[in-house]
Amino acid sequence: MKLSVYLAGQIHDNWREEIKNLAQQMDLPIEFTGPMENHERSDNIGEEILGKQQDAIAKDEAASSINNLRTQILLQKADVVIALFGEQYRQWNSAMDAATAIALHKPLILVRPASLHHPLKELANKAQVVCETPEQALKALAYVFEN
Amino acid sequence: MKLSVYLAGQIHDNWREEIKNLAQQMDLPIEFTGPMENHERSDNIGEEILGKQQDAIAKDEAASSINNLRTQILLQKADVVIALFGEQYRQWNSAMDAATAIALHKPLILVRPASLHHPLKELANKAQVVCETPEQALKALAYVFEN
Amino acid sequence: MKLSVYLAGQIHDNWREEIKNLAQQMDLPIEFTGPMENHERSDNIGEEILGKQQDAIAKDEAASSINNLRTQILLQKADVVIALFGEQYRQWNSAMDAATAIALHKPLILVRPASLHHPLKELANKAQVVCETPEQALKALAYVFEN
Amino acid sequence: MKLSVYLAGQIHDNWREEIKNLAQQMDLPIEFTGPMENHERSDNIGEEILGKQQDAIAKDEAASSINNLRTQILLQKADVVIALFGEQYRQWNSAMDAATAIALHKPLILVRPASLHHPLKELANKAQVVCETPEQALKALAYVFEN
Amino acid sequence: MKLSVYLAGQIHDNWREEIKNLAQQMDLPIEFTGPMENHERSDNIGEEILGKQQDAIAKDEAASSINNLRTQILLQKADVVIALFGEQYRQWNSAMDAATAIALHKPLILVRPASLHHPLKELANKAQVVCETPEQALKALAYVFEN
Amino acid sequence: MKLSVYLAGQIHDNWREEIKNLAQQMDLPIEFTGPMENHERSDNIGEEILGKQQDAIAKDEAASSINNLRTQILLQKADVVIALFGEQYRQWNSAMDAATAIALHKPLILVRPASLHHPLKELANKAQVVCETPEQALKALAYVFEN
Amino acid sequence: MKLSVYLAGQIHDNWREEIKNLAQQMDLPIEFTGPMENHERSDNIGEEILGKQQDAIAKDEAASSINNLRTQILLQKADVVIALFGEQYRQWNSAMDAATAIALHKPLILVRPASLHHPLKELANKAQVVCETPEQALKALAYVFEN
Amino acid sequence: MKLSVYLAGQIHDNWREEIKNLAQQMDLPIEFTGPMENHERSDNIGEEILGKQQDAIAKDEAASSINNLRTQILLQKADVVIALFGEQYRQWNSAMDAATAIALHKPLILVRPASLHHPLKELANKAQVVCETPEQALKALAYVFEN
């Protein structure tokens, strides 16, 4: 058995590498996917493929149509979604990905600092597992493979 | 034909009243629902029903379980969802409600100031209609009833 | 028992009135819905609600987001869809509505002149009933109420 | 991860070869499927398998039953659908395939000349990505595989 | 609470009247629907609406497209399906309606003489209730309303 | 807005009456349904409708086919399910009803004495609200109607 | 691309072998499944696994529970269903399998002698392809693989 | 063809080994999954991953969130579920897994001593196969692979 896991959330530090390294060390048969982590590429992908747009809103609309294409394809193929929230940024697309996962009956593992418990309480209540570090999220996945 | 419309989003001003009043003036057969708008009641509902909890996280978990009960019931009965985002607050539960609506194939009308176009671009791309004022959202609904 | 029937297709003659009148004469408990039939209103609705757009494509995108809001709401409430095709116009949105109805398991009654049998053959094959006049479509619906 | 992509739309030039060649050059793990591209074979397949039919309509019905068998099987296996529209032909079956893809929650990439923006506006509004050349469609897919 | 019950099966005796009379005597809030019980009307409905067809097969295809329109609409609105099988006739459309009900998660009450237990064993195994008389089927429905 | 609530669980005391009375006092627009509460009637309903069975297992199979007919119909019509567990009895059908509700996306309110937290922990984790008294369950429902 | 095809229908001649041989000759990547073709084994499987039953009806119920287990598993894994009807036998389980396939959105190829067109007209109307020989059914499948 | 089978139920004896050994002897292409069978590990997994909890209920909630993560992932991947009930323990999570399987349209094989027929009658009525020993359950699966 193999699992496909989508890593939703912020792209400002290397938390995805941490998880992938741990999975490799534990030899877990997991394929990880996620959003474009190059922030500039993600913001500009609309114009890079479709050409110069008229203004910032049109540029955003073009970029998000292609980012959402990526997310929709990869999320539909995922067995589990891990979503990480941090203190910074609004992260509305992370909340969107997390809620979409739940609505598609993909179990959600929510990773967030305890300090964010209040604004994330409704999402935490819907998540299957709530934890504070990427390592804990991976341990929960590792448990699925134990005999 | 009647429509049921869930009004997701912030509970810090009277935008819902504005929409309800307009609908009444236009005599539209719409039933509006939404979250508990009394902020304190919403935060304390867990302890009010289930009793004193051990700490702030447990209190939040208790409250969110009952707030989510309300949202799940009302959202499943809705034909359309209007979600309003403002400059303040993290509004992750608004993003969660908006994304859940989309995943359940309820059309979403997203209301947000143009200044928020960048952080909301992925959600805007998935919404059926994007506008800037509650009045525009209602006009879009009114159009559904025109002959 | 009542039925809700969505009348998809061209808005250039009064075929919908013909069907509604016949239904009234036969005293059938059917509620009819359909697209905005005022062509200009339909083309301009985006700018009328959201304000002046930058160019013709942006104007079309704004209009179609609101026209599709209407169609999605009404189609989801329909028990049956009647789609009428004529010799003129490309009618791609009619084909879109007809195919959406089928995919949502709403039975489709396709009305088209026999002369269009070749370009419509794949859609005809998926329709539950294929006929040539609005009157025939209504007779098929009337049969559902017979004892 | 591999993707299966259905190439809907006209069969009158070699746009599918263009896409397949580009995918091969970029070494993308994509399996492409699509309709029968031999126009005559497609029109005659009903009689070739089921024998001579009584008239042109019966011949079309026989052919479309087998063409739709092919489309239904391949579309259900696809992760993404690319639909290309051109100036010529009515292409109602292309619109049907595109709308079916959307209703089945397969993301749609719509390729069309800008000149067709008006008649395709409702379909464009429902597509996940709208572009003007097959190469742009493939670049959007390539982005899904980028790290 | 009201129930809608579709009465599938043979149209050669008055078993539906028996059930409706009993329901009326017991004052049960049930709306009954079913196929066209006038056999000739059912066989000819295709030609009556669509005109003379080329041969017996085309006549049957025309009739069945309209009979299936009726069945699809009424079956989708039903809460429960009762299917009655007798010794005579092939009743393949009854088996089709019964299996469709099960696949749509409508509970099936199967009424058949004990002598038919062997050829109906797979369908009986899938039915929610198996009995021998229409009266027993109605008693099972009456039990749903008891307090 | 009205709600339909299915009251799953033991039938050995009058907890359902307690809930119904409270709802009436609070004037809540809720229709309550539930299993046959007359234990003997529930155990004998198979033989009462279908006649004497060969042994105790066949008698149970006959009874459960009709009890499950009732549950399936009423559960499918419910917006919310309340399931009450007590110290006595195995209550496997209560657990079945509760799990079915969750799988059908009906929110579950689980009522159980705190002493049962260990054997019910997996079900509690899936429930939307967990409480200890029927009165608390009703208060959670009342909150849905508050403005 | 590979297809899985379930061969429903009578088990009294070797039509399944005919289809499998043709597929092998044409080198088609198809995996065929179907019911137990050893009639005696199929009728006795209940008692062979569960032990002697009390009477013929209980024996049939035991056998059908295991035959239906087999059919449900294999049908859910199938991409396409071919159902063959002949002049003999009641074949109600074939009709059940065919209708189940349609309700699960698996395309159905119906094979029947033209002489059966009348009793099979409703099923034929729902099938994606109707033909008279197993060879024609296989040719329709082969067409799906053509380029 | 391969099958994935989830083995729900008690973890107090080695019935799963018995089934796996038999499957190996019969050379059946089945992958078996199931819950954590180390009872202590299962009860403590919440604290082992998430750290010390405040009390026994919080410890159970933490453990069950991770046990349910495992069950949800493995159950969704399963083609069939076998659930074994014994005389001891309340086994409400087994009943929950069994009912979830049925609601997800996974066929359920219920294994229980005949002495439990009465409390399990509603679940038995919903199971596809009911038997008394793990060996019988495996024989039913073996039958699916027979030609």
XYZ file of N, CA, C and O in Angstrom, chain A residues 2 8 15 21 44 54-55 68-69 71 85 97 100-101 106 110 116 128 130 142 147:
84
model
N 0.488 2.178 -0.855
C 1.147 3.484 -0.905
C 0.144 4.585 -0.586
O -1.045 4.441 -0.843
N -0.515 21.136 2.067
C -1.057 22.476 1.877
C -0.432 23.442 2.875
O 0.059 23.048 3.923
N 9.350 23.518 5.701
C 8.690 22.455 6.467
C 8.384 21.226 5.621
O 8.364 20.113 6.146
N 12.080 14.386 4.403
C 13.281 13.737 4.923
C 12.930 12.692 5.981
O 13.450 11.578 5.975
N 3.502 34.706 -10.837
C 3.639 35.148 -12.231
C 3.180 34.123 -13.262
O 3.189 34.415 -14.464
N -3.871 42.923 -18.101
C -4.150 44.356 -18.081
C -3.832 45.058 -16.770
O -3.483 46.230 -16.739
N -4.021 44.349 -15.658
C -3.747 44.987 -14.373
C -3.476 43.905 -13.339
O -3.468 42.707 -13.666
N -4.883 26.911 -9.252
C -6.018 26.059 -8.859
C -6.103 24.796 -9.709
O -6.551 23.749 -9.224
N -5.715 24.892 -10.984
C -5.651 23.679 -11.817
C -4.741 22.665 -11.151
O -5.080 21.489 -10.994
N -3.718 22.542 -7.974
C -4.244 22.061 -6.689
C -5.374 21.059 -6.875
O -5.433 20.029 -6.196
N -0.419 25.918 9.260
C -0.667 27.351 9.413
C 0.383 27.954 10.346
O 0.766 27.323 11.331
N -7.906 25.027 0.831
C -7.461 23.658 0.534
C -7.857 22.704 1.653
O -8.295 21.575 1.403
N -11.585 22.083 1.501
C -11.906 21.265 0.336
C -11.576 19.804 0.610
O -12.345 18.898 0.260
N -10.428 19.561 1.228
C -10.054 18.188 1.572
C -11.133 17.532 2.423
O -11.570 16.410 2.144
N -11.294 13.511 2.381
C -9.882 13.201 2.595
C -9.565 13.595 4.037
O -9.788 14.760 4.408
N -4.108 18.849 10.715
C -3.872 20.288 10.839
C -2.668 20.516 11.739
O -2.639 20.041 12.883
N -2.425 29.709 17.890
C -3.466 29.995 16.892
C -4.761 29.228 17.163
O -5.644 29.186 16.316
N -9.134 15.744 11.210
C -9.086 14.429 11.855
C -8.035 14.399 12.965
O -8.231 13.762 13.986
N -5.160 17.106 15.003
C -4.601 18.447 15.196
C -3.291 18.307 15.957
O -3.249 17.663 17.002
N 2.801 7.577 9.887
C 3.593 6.353 10.040
C 2.782 5.278 10.762
O 2.889 4.084 10.461
N 2.241 -2.505 11.903
C 1.489 -3.752 12.067
C 1.472 -4.208 13.524
O 2.439 -4.049 14.223
